[in-house]
């Protein structure tokens, strides 16, 4: 049976025109196109839903309205949620990049392979646990009866809790983003020719000056790419704001969840989702444009 | 009135059952609850878009019609899956209902902790597409059960299949719904949303809901993330007439009160969050169901509850069997619900949950008597804010949306 199959495949290869053979590589991107296509159809359905009218018993009725966008954009509550989401996501992404660069640099330039392996394992370890587990870990640490509470009790006589605060959400986000940022930035640093750094130092530059004037410009595409990935993950995050924010530091994803599942208002949830997607797309576009790295994925420009 | 849960610990069901007069008291108090039930379940005509023609319930039917086979008892499945809230809720269900059911039938019970609203979204997609639902029994709030029944997601429960339904109080029985000959769901107990507090901050219980607005409780007040159990309280505090002025457009004064409360709101969550915040002393005051306070107390919290003078909201939870189950699973799922309605089981379940039973012969736990948080006496009923089910179904989702919009603005 296997023999027949192999014979058939050989026959097929021989009879396939040369032009088709050259283009056959494109078949490999077919699954991605299907995946994106399905997502696009879903997105179009959301667009359709976002203009429908809410009804408590029928969930929505096909009567076109702009009310859902009006409520999403102009109501103070959702406005605050959008502002909080973008503000904390930008801050957390920026912080994680700032922390990731020295970590990645030291990992790449580690003096021994043992230290390098330890650093790599340390950064990979958080991937073995999910977002919810990580958030629960912080819940235990930052609560009144956690490590922070115990420490402040001993130090100041009264326990402090960071649970249900924006600070707790920020900490949770940074922990989530830091390993990703390191993994994305590290290859950029590895690609920097070590001799360039040595040359700069031979010409009198301090290690800090070398990093700022030589390394950083060279790794800029990696840094911006890492920032974009971190930001898009943070801005759509659900678990950390939900568990560490205590329901009063919601992100847009939490707001959409509540509107969709608790209020069963599908059109309003769809409008909020579409608006979020548009804003994220705009911000990513601006980063690519300002950072002049729009063609990085096409030409492999470094 | 102060209600310390320490009192509950001393109580055992055996003590309750050993008192000969208990059943008689239960019958009297249950009769009182029945009075509420008449009011609560009586209004059946105001839900929009639902045909409200008179539907006569079937009293008897042969099992053949339902399970599609001539044998009287279908084969037993290995297990049943019941959607349940976690924590103390699942514990009480397991101890009181599931263990009894398994002992009686040999069928194991597993739990699906998917949030009731999430499961609703799944059922809405699966059942109309003729797919098998992921749970055999859905334990949910009564407004969801009503909506899901109106959407045709529930299997019909006929009195022959679930005989205990007929003995339940009026409050347990839903109004007739188009498309059902029997009962699409059954309310399994009632409960109130009380004012919970940490006793270290309140040696005497607060007597009014206005305590929530006092400036010293900044970031110290918690409630459900959709505000359930608090909307009508807000309306009452704002001077609105209940239920006449509960429509979203007339609720603006109530929403203004909520906006003024935002600086004091320190947490919005689900049942486990509300229990955890009391255990960890993260919150000083909560609008919650007693079950969550009991759960916190079991874990060492020094917490108690009270019924403020303005009253508390009274609600019910329900159970139903989703449509499109294989016949044998549907049959045994209905038997599970029948077990949950058994008077003995109702009594034990009520004791563990802190929610008064809806079977007139169920023993009323001792700690519920003398406590206005449990509507088992006539004078306590006056403390209840009872919203007719049709009004709840009509407006509750709008209240959720409004509550979400306002609380999303907490800075």
PDB file of N, CA, C and O in Angstrom, chain A residues 54-59 71 75 77-78 80-81 84 139-140 143-145 161 163-164 246-248 250 254-255 257-259 261-266 268, chain B residues 47-50 115 117-118 120-121 124-125 147 151 219 225-226 265-268 276-277 280-283 393 397-398 400-401 404-405 407-410:
ATOM      1  N   UNK A  54     -30.369  45.920  20.788  1.00  0.00           N
ATOM      2  CA  UNK A  54     -30.460  44.947  21.891  1.00  0.00           C
ATOM      3  C   UNK A  54     -31.912  44.661  22.260  1.00  0.00           C
ATOM      4  O   UNK A  54     -32.759  45.552  22.262  1.00  0.00           O
ATOM      5  N   UNK A  55     -32.174  43.384  22.582  1.00  0.00           N
ATOM      6  CA  UNK A  55     -33.501  43.003  23.078  1.00  0.00           C
ATOM      7  C   UNK A  55     -33.310  41.932  24.147  1.00  0.00           C
ATOM      8  O   UNK A  55     -32.570  40.972  23.928  1.00  0.00           O
ATOM      9  N   UNK A  56     -33.997  42.110  25.274  1.00  0.00           N
ATOM     10  CA  UNK A  56     -33.748  41.221  26.411  1.00  0.00           C
ATOM     11  C   UNK A  56     -34.128  39.766  26.116  1.00  0.00           C
ATOM     12  O   UNK A  56     -33.425  38.843  26.523  1.00  0.00           O
ATOM     13  N   UNK A  57     -35.204  39.548  25.402  1.00  0.00           N
ATOM     14  CA  UNK A  57     -35.632  38.165  25.170  1.00  0.00           C
ATOM     15  C   UNK A  57     -35.045  37.551  23.907  1.00  0.00           C
ATOM     16  O   UNK A  57     -34.746  36.377  23.866  1.00  0.00           O
ATOM     17  N   UNK A  58     -34.884  38.388  22.868  1.00  0.00           N
ATOM     18  CA  UNK A  58     -34.357  37.832  21.610  1.00  0.00           C
ATOM     19  C   UNK A  58     -32.858  38.091  21.455  1.00  0.00           C
ATOM     20  O   UNK A  58     -32.282  37.776  20.429  1.00  0.00           O
ATOM     21  N   UNK A  59     -32.253  38.691  22.450  1.00  0.00           N
ATOM     22  CA  UNK A  59     -30.837  39.057  22.499  1.00  0.00           C
ATOM     23  C   UNK A  59     -30.533  40.241  21.573  1.00  0.00           C
ATOM     24  O   UNK A  59     -29.919  41.183  21.967  1.00  0.00           O
ATOM     25  N   UNK A  71     -22.638  54.535  23.133  1.00  0.00           N
ATOM     26  CA  UNK A  71     -22.440  54.174  24.547  1.00  0.00           C
ATOM     27  C   UNK A  71     -20.974  53.816  24.827  1.00  0.00           C
ATOM     28  O   UNK A  71     -20.420  54.156  25.863  1.00  0.00           O
ATOM     29  N   UNK A  75     -19.888  57.210  26.898  1.00  0.00           N
ATOM     30  CA  UNK A  75     -20.311  57.032  28.291  1.00  0.00           C
ATOM     31  C   UNK A  75     -19.070  57.102  29.191  1.00  0.00           C
ATOM     32  O   UNK A  75     -18.041  56.483  28.879  1.00  0.00           O
ATOM     33  N   UNK A  77     -18.157  55.696  32.038  1.00  0.00           N
ATOM     34  CA  UNK A  77     -17.627  54.426  32.561  1.00  0.00           C
ATOM     35  C   UNK A  77     -16.730  53.709  31.565  1.00  0.00           C
ATOM     36  O   UNK A  77     -15.542  53.458  31.836  1.00  0.00           O
ATOM     37  N   UNK A  78     -17.257  53.378  30.385  1.00  0.00           N
ATOM     38  CA  UNK A  78     -16.407  52.728  29.380  1.00  0.00           C
ATOM     39  C   UNK A  78     -15.202  53.580  28.987  1.00  0.00           C
ATOM     40  O   UNK A  78     -14.117  53.050  28.751  1.00  0.00           O
ATOM     41  N   UNK A  80     -13.486  55.557  30.914  1.00  0.00           N
ATOM     42  CA  UNK A  80     -12.467  55.348  31.955  1.00  0.00           C
ATOM     43  C   UNK A  80     -11.796  53.993  31.767  1.00  0.00           C
ATOM     44  O   UNK A  80     -10.580  53.856  31.919  1.00  0.00           O
ATOM     45  N   UNK A  81     -12.590  52.970  31.444  1.00  0.00           N
ATOM     46  CA  UNK A  81     -12.038  51.621  31.258  1.00  0.00           C
ATOM     47  C   UNK A  81     -11.057  51.591  30.085  1.00  0.00           C
ATOM     48  O   UNK A  81      -9.978  50.997  30.195  1.00  0.00           O
ATOM     49  N   UNK A  84      -7.892  53.449  31.185  1.00  0.00           N
ATOM     50  CA  UNK A  84      -7.112  52.639  32.131  1.00  0.00           C
ATOM     51  C   UNK A  84      -6.379  51.516  31.392  1.00  0.00           C
ATOM     52  O   UNK A  84      -5.197  51.246  31.631  1.00  0.00           O
ATOM     53  N   UNK A 139      -1.903  37.290  44.139  1.00  0.00           N
ATOM     54  CA  UNK A 139      -3.030  37.496  45.066  1.00  0.00           C
ATOM     55  C   UNK A 139      -2.605  37.099  46.479  1.00  0.00           C
ATOM     56  O   UNK A 139      -2.902  37.790  47.453  1.00  0.00           O
ATOM     57  N   UNK A 140      -1.888  35.988  46.552  1.00  0.00           N
ATOM     58  CA  UNK A 140      -1.417  35.520  47.860  1.00  0.00           C
ATOM     59  C   UNK A 140      -0.311  36.417  48.398  1.00  0.00           C
ATOM     60  O   UNK A 140      -0.229  36.673  49.599  1.00  0.00           O
ATOM     61  N   UNK A 143      -1.738  40.438  49.155  1.00  0.00           N
ATOM     62  CA  UNK A 143      -2.896  40.653  50.029  1.00  0.00           C
ATOM     63  C   UNK A 143      -2.501  41.024  51.446  1.00  0.00           C
ATOM     64  O   UNK A 143      -1.324  40.974  51.822  1.00  0.00           O
ATOM     65  N   UNK A 144      -3.522  41.391  52.217  1.00  0.00           N
ATOM     66  CA  UNK A 144      -3.281  41.813  53.599  1.00  0.00           C
ATOM     67  C   UNK A 144      -2.651  40.679  54.424  1.00  0.00           C
ATOM     68  O   UNK A 144      -1.862  40.910  55.321  1.00  0.00           O
ATOM     69  N   UNK A 145      -3.041  39.436  54.089  1.00  0.00           N
ATOM     70  CA  UNK A 145      -2.485  38.309  54.843  1.00  0.00           C
ATOM     71  C   UNK A 145      -1.317  37.648  54.102  1.00  0.00           C
ATOM     72  O   UNK A 145      -0.895  36.561  54.451  1.00  0.00           O
ATOM     73  N   UNK A 161      -2.324  46.223  51.862  1.00  0.00           N
ATOM     74  CA  UNK A 161      -2.713  45.310  50.787  1.00  0.00           C
ATOM     75  C   UNK A 161      -2.722  46.064  49.466  1.00  0.00           C
ATOM     76  O   UNK A 161      -3.189  47.196  49.395  1.00  0.00           O
ATOM     77  N   UNK A 163      -3.958  44.417  46.795  1.00  0.00           N
ATOM     78  CA  UNK A 163      -4.995  43.741  46.020  1.00  0.00           C
ATOM     79  C   UNK A 163      -6.112  44.732  45.673  1.00  0.00           C
ATOM     80  O   UNK A 163      -6.448  45.605  46.467  1.00  0.00           O
ATOM     81  N   UNK A 164      -6.677  44.568  44.504  1.00  0.00           N
ATOM     82  CA  UNK A 164      -7.753  45.437  43.993  1.00  0.00           C
ATOM     83  C   UNK A 164      -7.261  46.850  43.686  1.00  0.00           C
ATOM     84  O   UNK A 164      -8.022  47.804  43.765  1.00  0.00           O
ATOM     85  N   UNK A 246      -9.755  43.185  41.285  1.00  0.00           N
ATOM     86  CA  UNK A 246     -10.932  43.094  42.148  1.00  0.00           C
ATOM     87  C   UNK A 246     -12.197  43.670  41.560  1.00  0.00           C
ATOM     88  O   UNK A 246     -13.078  44.126  42.295  1.00  0.00           O
ATOM     89  N   UNK A 247     -12.317  43.674  40.238  1.00  0.00           N
ATOM     90  CA  UNK A 247     -13.557  44.143  39.620  1.00  0.00           C
ATOM     91  C   UNK A 247     -13.672  45.655  39.543  1.00  0.00           C
ATOM     92  O   UNK A 247     -14.614  46.174  38.953  1.00  0.00           O
ATOM     93  N   UNK A 248     -12.723  46.395  40.138  1.00  0.00           N
ATOM     94  CA  UNK A 248     -12.814  47.857  40.082  1.00  0.00           C
ATOM     95  C   UNK A 248     -11.656  48.463  39.285  1.00  0.00           C
ATOM     96  O   UNK A 248     -11.504  49.668  39.240  1.00  0.00           O
ATOM     97  N   UNK A 250     -11.063  47.279  35.974  1.00  0.00           N
ATOM     98  CA  UNK A 250     -11.320  46.447  34.790  1.00  0.00           C
ATOM     99  C   UNK A 250     -10.582  46.958  33.564  1.00  0.00           C
ATOM    100  O   UNK A 250     -10.385  48.156  33.403  1.00  0.00           O
ATOM    101  N   UNK A 254     -12.478  42.752  30.302  1.00  0.00           N
ATOM    102  CA  UNK A 254     -13.384  42.444  31.414  1.00  0.00           C
ATOM    103  C   UNK A 254     -14.737  43.122  31.204  1.00  0.00           C
ATOM    104  O   UNK A 254     -15.787  42.537  31.489  1.00  0.00           O
ATOM    105  N   UNK A 255     -14.687  44.348  30.714  1.00  0.00           N
ATOM    106  CA  UNK A 255     -15.930  45.092  30.451  1.00  0.00           C
ATOM    107  C   UNK A 255     -16.760  44.362  29.393  1.00  0.00           C
ATOM    108  O   UNK A 255     -17.966  44.166  29.557  1.00  0.00           O
ATOM    109  N   UNK A 257     -16.618  41.225  28.611  1.00  0.00           N
ATOM    110  CA  UNK A 257     -17.120  39.976  29.197  1.00  0.00           C
ATOM    111  C   UNK A 257     -18.410  40.235  29.982  1.00  0.00           C
ATOM    112  O   UNK A 257     -19.401  39.513  29.845  1.00  0.00           O
ATOM    113  N   UNK A 258     -18.377  41.264  30.823  1.00  0.00           N
ATOM    114  CA  UNK A 258     -19.542  41.567  31.663  1.00  0.00           C
ATOM    115  C   UNK A 258     -20.763  41.917  30.807  1.00  0.00           C
ATOM    116  O   UNK A 258     -21.874  41.469  31.068  1.00  0.00           O
ATOM    117  N   UNK A 259     -20.523  42.728  29.792  1.00  0.00           N
ATOM    118  CA  UNK A 259     -21.641  43.161  28.947  1.00  0.00           C
ATOM    119  C   UNK A 259     -22.176  41.973  28.145  1.00  0.00           C
ATOM    120  O   UNK A 259     -23.378  41.829  27.939  1.00  0.00           O
ATOM    121  N   UNK A 261     -21.761  38.507  28.848  1.00  0.00           N
ATOM    122  CA  UNK A 261     -22.282  37.350  29.579  1.00  0.00           C
ATOM    123  C   UNK A 261     -23.251  37.730  30.696  1.00  0.00           C
ATOM    124  O   UNK A 261     -24.239  37.024  30.908  1.00  0.00           O
ATOM    125  N   UNK A 262     -22.983  38.777  31.425  1.00  0.00           N
ATOM    126  CA  UNK A 262     -23.899  39.128  32.517  1.00  0.00           C
ATOM    127  C   UNK A 262     -25.109  39.893  32.008  1.00  0.00           C
ATOM    128  O   UNK A 262     -26.236  39.600  32.384  1.00  0.00           O
ATOM    129  N   UNK A 263     -24.852  40.898  31.175  1.00  0.00           N
ATOM    130  CA  UNK A 263     -25.975  41.689  30.664  1.00  0.00           C
ATOM    131  C   UNK A 263     -26.559  41.085  29.390  1.00  0.00           C
ATOM    132  O   UNK A 263     -27.633  41.495  28.958  1.00  0.00           O
ATOM    133  N   UNK A 264     -25.870  40.096  28.804  1.00  0.00           N
ATOM    134  CA  UNK A 264     -26.296  39.431  27.557  1.00  0.00           C
ATOM    135  C   UNK A 264     -26.632  40.464  26.476  1.00  0.00           C
ATOM    136  O   UNK A 264     -27.552  40.288  25.688  1.00  0.00           O
ATOM    137  N   UNK A 265     -25.872  41.570  26.470  1.00  0.00           N
ATOM    138  CA  UNK A 265     -26.086  42.617  25.471  1.00  0.00           C
ATOM    139  C   UNK A 265     -25.026  42.451  24.377  1.00  0.00           C
ATOM    140  O   UNK A 265     -23.982  43.106  24.379  1.00  0.00           O
ATOM    141  N   UNK A 266     -25.292  41.537  23.450  1.00  0.00           N
ATOM    142  CA  UNK A 266     -24.311  41.194  22.414  1.00  0.00           C
ATOM    143  C   UNK A 266     -23.929  42.391  21.536  1.00  0.00           C
ATOM    144  O   UNK A 266     -22.753  42.585  21.226  1.00  0.00           O
ATOM    145  N   UNK A 268     -23.826  45.618  22.164  1.00  0.00           N
ATOM    146  CA  UNK A 268     -22.970  46.553  22.913  1.00  0.00           C
ATOM    147  C   UNK A 268     -21.568  45.952  23.063  1.00  0.00           C
ATOM    148  O   UNK A 268     -20.546  46.640  22.864  1.00  0.00           O
TER     149      UNK A 268
ATOM    150  N   UNK B  47     -44.006  40.170  30.748  1.00  0.00           N
ATOM    151  CA  UNK B  47     -42.765  40.013  29.993  1.00  0.00           C
ATOM    152  C   UNK B  47     -43.029  40.282  28.519  1.00  0.00           C
ATOM    153  O   UNK B  47     -43.930  39.711  27.935  1.00  0.00           O
ATOM    154  N   UNK B  48     -42.253  41.171  27.914  1.00  0.00           N
ATOM    155  CA  UNK B  48     -42.512  41.503  26.534  1.00  0.00           C
ATOM    156  C   UNK B  48     -42.140  40.371  25.595  1.00  0.00           C
ATOM    157  O   UNK B  48     -41.279  39.560  25.898  1.00  0.00           O
ATOM    158  N   UNK B  49     -42.768  40.343  24.475  1.00  0.00           N
ATOM    159  CA  UNK B  49     -42.465  39.404  23.394  1.00  0.00           C
ATOM    160  C   UNK B  49     -42.758  37.947  23.731  1.00  0.00           C
ATOM    161  O   UNK B  49     -42.446  37.069  22.963  1.00  0.00           O
ATOM    162  N   UNK B  50     -43.284  37.671  24.898  1.00  0.00           N
ATOM    163  CA  UNK B  50     -43.621  36.290  25.224  1.00  0.00           C
ATOM    164  C   UNK B  50     -45.127  36.165  25.220  1.00  0.00           C
ATOM    165  O   UNK B  50     -45.800  36.945  25.873  1.00  0.00           O
ATOM    166  N   UNK B 115     -19.493  29.648  34.772  1.00  0.00           N
ATOM    167  CA  UNK B 115     -20.423  30.667  35.277  1.00  0.00           C
ATOM    168  C   UNK B 115     -21.788  30.500  34.598  1.00  0.00           C
ATOM    169  O   UNK B 115     -21.862  30.167  33.407  1.00  0.00           O
ATOM    170  N   UNK B 117     -23.901  32.559  33.492  1.00  0.00           N
ATOM    171  CA  UNK B 117     -24.119  33.390  32.306  1.00  0.00           C
ATOM    172  C   UNK B 117     -23.302  32.886  31.115  1.00  0.00           C
ATOM    173  O   UNK B 117     -23.742  32.987  29.965  1.00  0.00           O
ATOM    174  N   UNK B 118     -22.122  32.315  31.384  1.00  0.00           N
ATOM    175  CA  UNK B 118     -21.318  31.751  30.294  1.00  0.00           C
ATOM    176  C   UNK B 118     -22.000  30.514  29.731  1.00  0.00           C
ATOM    177  O   UNK B 118     -22.041  30.297  28.519  1.00  0.00           O
ATOM    178  N   UNK B 120     -25.096  29.936  29.782  1.00  0.00           N
ATOM    179  CA  UNK B 120     -26.264  30.405  29.030  1.00  0.00           C
ATOM    180  C   UNK B 120     -25.888  30.661  27.569  1.00  0.00           C
ATOM    181  O   UNK B 120     -26.580  30.236  26.644  1.00  0.00           O
ATOM    182  N   UNK B 121     -24.749  31.362  27.384  1.00  0.00           N
ATOM    183  CA  UNK B 121     -24.301  31.669  26.019  1.00  0.00           C
ATOM    184  C   UNK B 121     -24.025  30.389  25.230  1.00  0.00           C
ATOM    185  O   UNK B 121     -24.315  30.308  24.031  1.00  0.00           O
ATOM    186  N   UNK B 124     -27.380  28.589  24.349  1.00  0.00           N
ATOM    187  CA  UNK B 124     -28.082  29.320  23.289  1.00  0.00           C
ATOM    188  C   UNK B 124     -27.557  28.904  21.913  1.00  0.00           C
ATOM    189  O   UNK B 124     -28.296  28.866  20.932  1.00  0.00           O
ATOM    190  N   UNK B 125     -26.274  28.582  21.845  1.00  0.00           N
ATOM    191  CA  UNK B 125     -25.697  28.156  20.565  1.00  0.00           C
ATOM    192  C   UNK B 125     -25.926  26.672  20.311  1.00  0.00           C
ATOM    193  O   UNK B 125     -26.221  26.265  19.185  1.00  0.00           O
ATOM    194  N   UNK B 147     -35.537  33.044  31.494  1.00  0.00           N
ATOM    195  CA  UNK B 147     -35.151  33.451  30.136  1.00  0.00           C
ATOM    196  C   UNK B 147     -34.811  32.239  29.279  1.00  0.00           C
ATOM    197  O   UNK B 147     -35.251  32.131  28.126  1.00  0.00           O
ATOM    198  N   UNK B 151     -36.575  30.866  25.905  1.00  0.00           N
ATOM    199  CA  UNK B 151     -35.838  30.617  24.659  1.00  0.00           C
ATOM    200  C   UNK B 151     -35.950  29.161  24.219  1.00  0.00           C
ATOM    201  O   UNK B 151     -35.340  28.764  23.221  1.00  0.00           O
ATOM    202  N   UNK B 219     -13.066  52.504  49.819  1.00  0.00           N
ATOM    203  CA  UNK B 219     -12.500  51.255  49.261  1.00  0.00           C
ATOM    204  C   UNK B 219     -12.714  50.055  50.184  1.00  0.00           C
ATOM    205  O   UNK B 219     -11.905  49.130  50.201  1.00  0.00           O
ATOM    206  N   UNK B 225     -20.353  41.738  41.004  1.00  0.00           N
ATOM    207  CA  UNK B 225     -19.852  42.572  39.916  1.00  0.00           C
ATOM    208  C   UNK B 225     -20.938  43.064  38.968  1.00  0.00           C
ATOM    209  O   UNK B 225     -20.693  43.950  38.149  1.00  0.00           O
ATOM    210  N   UNK B 226     -22.138  42.506  39.057  1.00  0.00           N
ATOM    211  CA  UNK B 226     -23.242  43.044  38.264  1.00  0.00           C
ATOM    212  C   UNK B 226     -24.255  43.773  39.157  1.00  0.00           C
ATOM    213  O   UNK B 226     -25.299  44.212  38.692  1.00  0.00           O
ATOM    214  N   UNK B 265     -16.444  51.766  46.973  1.00  0.00           N
ATOM    215  CA  UNK B 265     -16.424  50.398  46.433  1.00  0.00           C
ATOM    216  C   UNK B 265     -14.972  49.948  46.262  1.00  0.00           C
ATOM    217  O   UNK B 265     -14.211  50.540  45.509  1.00  0.00           O
ATOM    218  N   UNK B 266     -14.637  48.891  46.987  1.00  0.00           N
ATOM    219  CA  UNK B 266     -13.263  48.378  46.932  1.00  0.00           C
ATOM    220  C   UNK B 266     -13.156  47.054  46.214  1.00  0.00           C
ATOM    221  O   UNK B 266     -12.052  46.582  45.921  1.00  0.00           O
ATOM    222  N   UNK B 267     -14.281  46.429  45.925  1.00  0.00           N
ATOM    223  CA  UNK B 267     -14.248  45.142  45.236  1.00  0.00           C
ATOM    224  C   UNK B 267     -15.589  44.797  44.627  1.00  0.00           C
ATOM    225  O   UNK B 267     -16.632  45.020  45.245  1.00  0.00           O
ATOM    226  N   UNK B 268     -15.527  44.268  43.396  1.00  0.00           N
ATOM    227  CA  UNK B 268     -16.734  43.771  42.732  1.00  0.00           C
ATOM    228  C   UNK B 268     -16.396  42.373  42.243  1.00  0.00           C
ATOM    229  O   UNK B 268     -15.450  42.209  41.474  1.00  0.00           O
ATOM    230  N   UNK B 276     -13.690  35.326  50.019  1.00  0.00           N
ATOM    231  CA  UNK B 276     -12.245  35.502  50.218  1.00  0.00           C
ATOM    232  C   UNK B 276     -11.921  36.870  50.819  1.00  0.00           C
ATOM    233  O   UNK B 276     -11.073  36.990  51.699  1.00  0.00           O
ATOM    234  N   UNK B 277     -12.615  37.906  50.354  1.00  0.00           N
ATOM    235  CA  UNK B 277     -12.329  39.259  50.857  1.00  0.00           C
ATOM    236  C   UNK B 277     -12.680  39.375  52.343  1.00  0.00           C
ATOM    237  O   UNK B 277     -12.049  40.132  53.065  1.00  0.00           O
ATOM    238  N   UNK B 280      -9.830  37.374  54.214  1.00  0.00           N
ATOM    239  CA  UNK B 280      -8.565  38.120  54.250  1.00  0.00           C
ATOM    240  C   UNK B 280      -8.720  39.534  54.796  1.00  0.00           C
ATOM    241  O   UNK B 280      -7.770  40.328  54.740  1.00  0.00           O
ATOM    242  N   UNK B 281      -9.907  39.846  55.240  1.00  0.00           N
ATOM    243  CA  UNK B 281     -10.215  41.167  55.811  1.00  0.00           C
ATOM    244  C   UNK B 281      -9.886  42.292  54.835  1.00  0.00           C
ATOM    245  O   UNK B 281      -9.469  43.386  55.229  1.00  0.00           O
ATOM    246  N   UNK B 282     -10.067  42.012  53.541  1.00  0.00           N
ATOM    247  CA  UNK B 282      -9.831  43.045  52.530  1.00  0.00           C
ATOM    248  C   UNK B 282     -10.990  44.040  52.505  1.00  0.00           C
ATOM    249  O   UNK B 282     -10.811  45.196  52.146  1.00  0.00           O
ATOM    250  N   UNK B 283     -12.201  43.579  52.831  1.00  0.00           N
ATOM    251  CA  UNK B 283     -13.397  44.424  52.804  1.00  0.00           C
ATOM    252  C   UNK B 283     -14.054  44.416  54.184  1.00  0.00           C
ATOM    253  O   UNK B 283     -14.019  43.411  54.891  1.00  0.00           O
ATOM    254  N   UNK B 393     -37.076  39.757  35.130  1.00  0.00           N
ATOM    255  CA  UNK B 393     -36.678  39.276  33.799  1.00  0.00           C
ATOM    256  C   UNK B 393     -36.627  40.435  32.806  1.00  0.00           C
ATOM    257  O   UNK B 393     -35.711  40.540  31.994  1.00  0.00           O
ATOM    258  N   UNK B 397     -31.324  42.689  33.131  1.00  0.00           N
ATOM    259  CA  UNK B 397     -30.156  42.798  32.246  1.00  0.00           C
ATOM    260  C   UNK B 397     -29.806  44.270  31.997  1.00  0.00           C
ATOM    261  O   UNK B 397     -28.631  44.624  31.864  1.00  0.00           O
ATOM    262  N   UNK B 398     -30.839  45.126  31.928  1.00  0.00           N
ATOM    263  CA  UNK B 398     -30.576  46.558  31.773  1.00  0.00           C
ATOM    264  C   UNK B 398     -29.912  47.126  33.022  1.00  0.00           C
ATOM    265  O   UNK B 398     -29.035  47.977  32.933  1.00  0.00           O
ATOM    266  N   UNK B 400     -27.994  45.425  34.984  1.00  0.00           N
ATOM    267  CA  UNK B 400     -26.606  44.935  34.932  1.00  0.00           C
ATOM    268  C   UNK B 400     -25.754  45.852  34.050  1.00  0.00           C
ATOM    269  O   UNK B 400     -24.629  46.218  34.400  1.00  0.00           O
ATOM    270  N   UNK B 401     -26.294  46.187  32.873  1.00  0.00           N
ATOM    271  CA  UNK B 401     -25.544  47.033  31.931  1.00  0.00           C
ATOM    272  C   UNK B 401     -25.243  48.385  32.567  1.00  0.00           C
ATOM    273  O   UNK B 401     -24.117  48.883  32.510  1.00  0.00           O
ATOM    274  N   UNK B 404     -22.716  48.121  35.300  1.00  0.00           N
ATOM    275  CA  UNK B 404     -21.385  47.909  34.722  1.00  0.00           C
ATOM    276  C   UNK B 404     -20.821  49.215  34.173  1.00  0.00           C
ATOM    277  O   UNK B 404     -19.645  49.527  34.392  1.00  0.00           O
ATOM    278  N   UNK B 405     -21.675  49.970  33.493  1.00  0.00           N
ATOM    279  CA  UNK B 405     -21.215  51.244  32.918  1.00  0.00           C
ATOM    280  C   UNK B 405     -20.759  52.204  34.015  1.00  0.00           C
ATOM    281  O   UNK B 405     -19.742  52.885  33.878  1.00  0.00           O
ATOM    282  N   UNK B 407     -19.908  51.460  37.289  1.00  0.00           N
ATOM    283  CA  UNK B 407     -18.761  50.996  38.085  1.00  0.00           C
ATOM    284  C   UNK B 407     -17.481  50.892  37.248  1.00  0.00           C
ATOM    285  O   UNK B 407     -16.384  50.899  37.811  1.00  0.00           O
ATOM    286  N   UNK B 408     -17.622  50.830  35.940  1.00  0.00           N
ATOM    287  CA  UNK B 408     -16.421  50.850  35.087  1.00  0.00           C
ATOM    288  C   UNK B 408     -15.704  52.180  35.225  1.00  0.00           C
ATOM    289  O   UNK B 408     -14.527  52.299  34.884  1.00  0.00           O
ATOM    290  N   UNK B 409     -16.396  53.169  35.740  1.00  0.00           N
ATOM    291  CA  UNK B 409     -15.812  54.496  35.885  1.00  0.00           C
ATOM    292  C   UNK B 409     -15.077  54.695  37.187  1.00  0.00           C
ATOM    293  O   UNK B 409     -14.599  55.805  37.461  1.00  0.00           O
ATOM    294  N   UNK B 410     -14.949  53.636  38.000  1.00  0.00           N
ATOM    295  CA  UNK B 410     -14.196  53.782  39.249  1.00  0.00           C
ATOM    296  C   UNK B 410     -12.735  54.078  38.905  1.00  0.00           C
ATOM    297  O   UNK B 410     -12.101  53.325  38.168  1.00  0.00           O
TER     298      UNK B 410
END
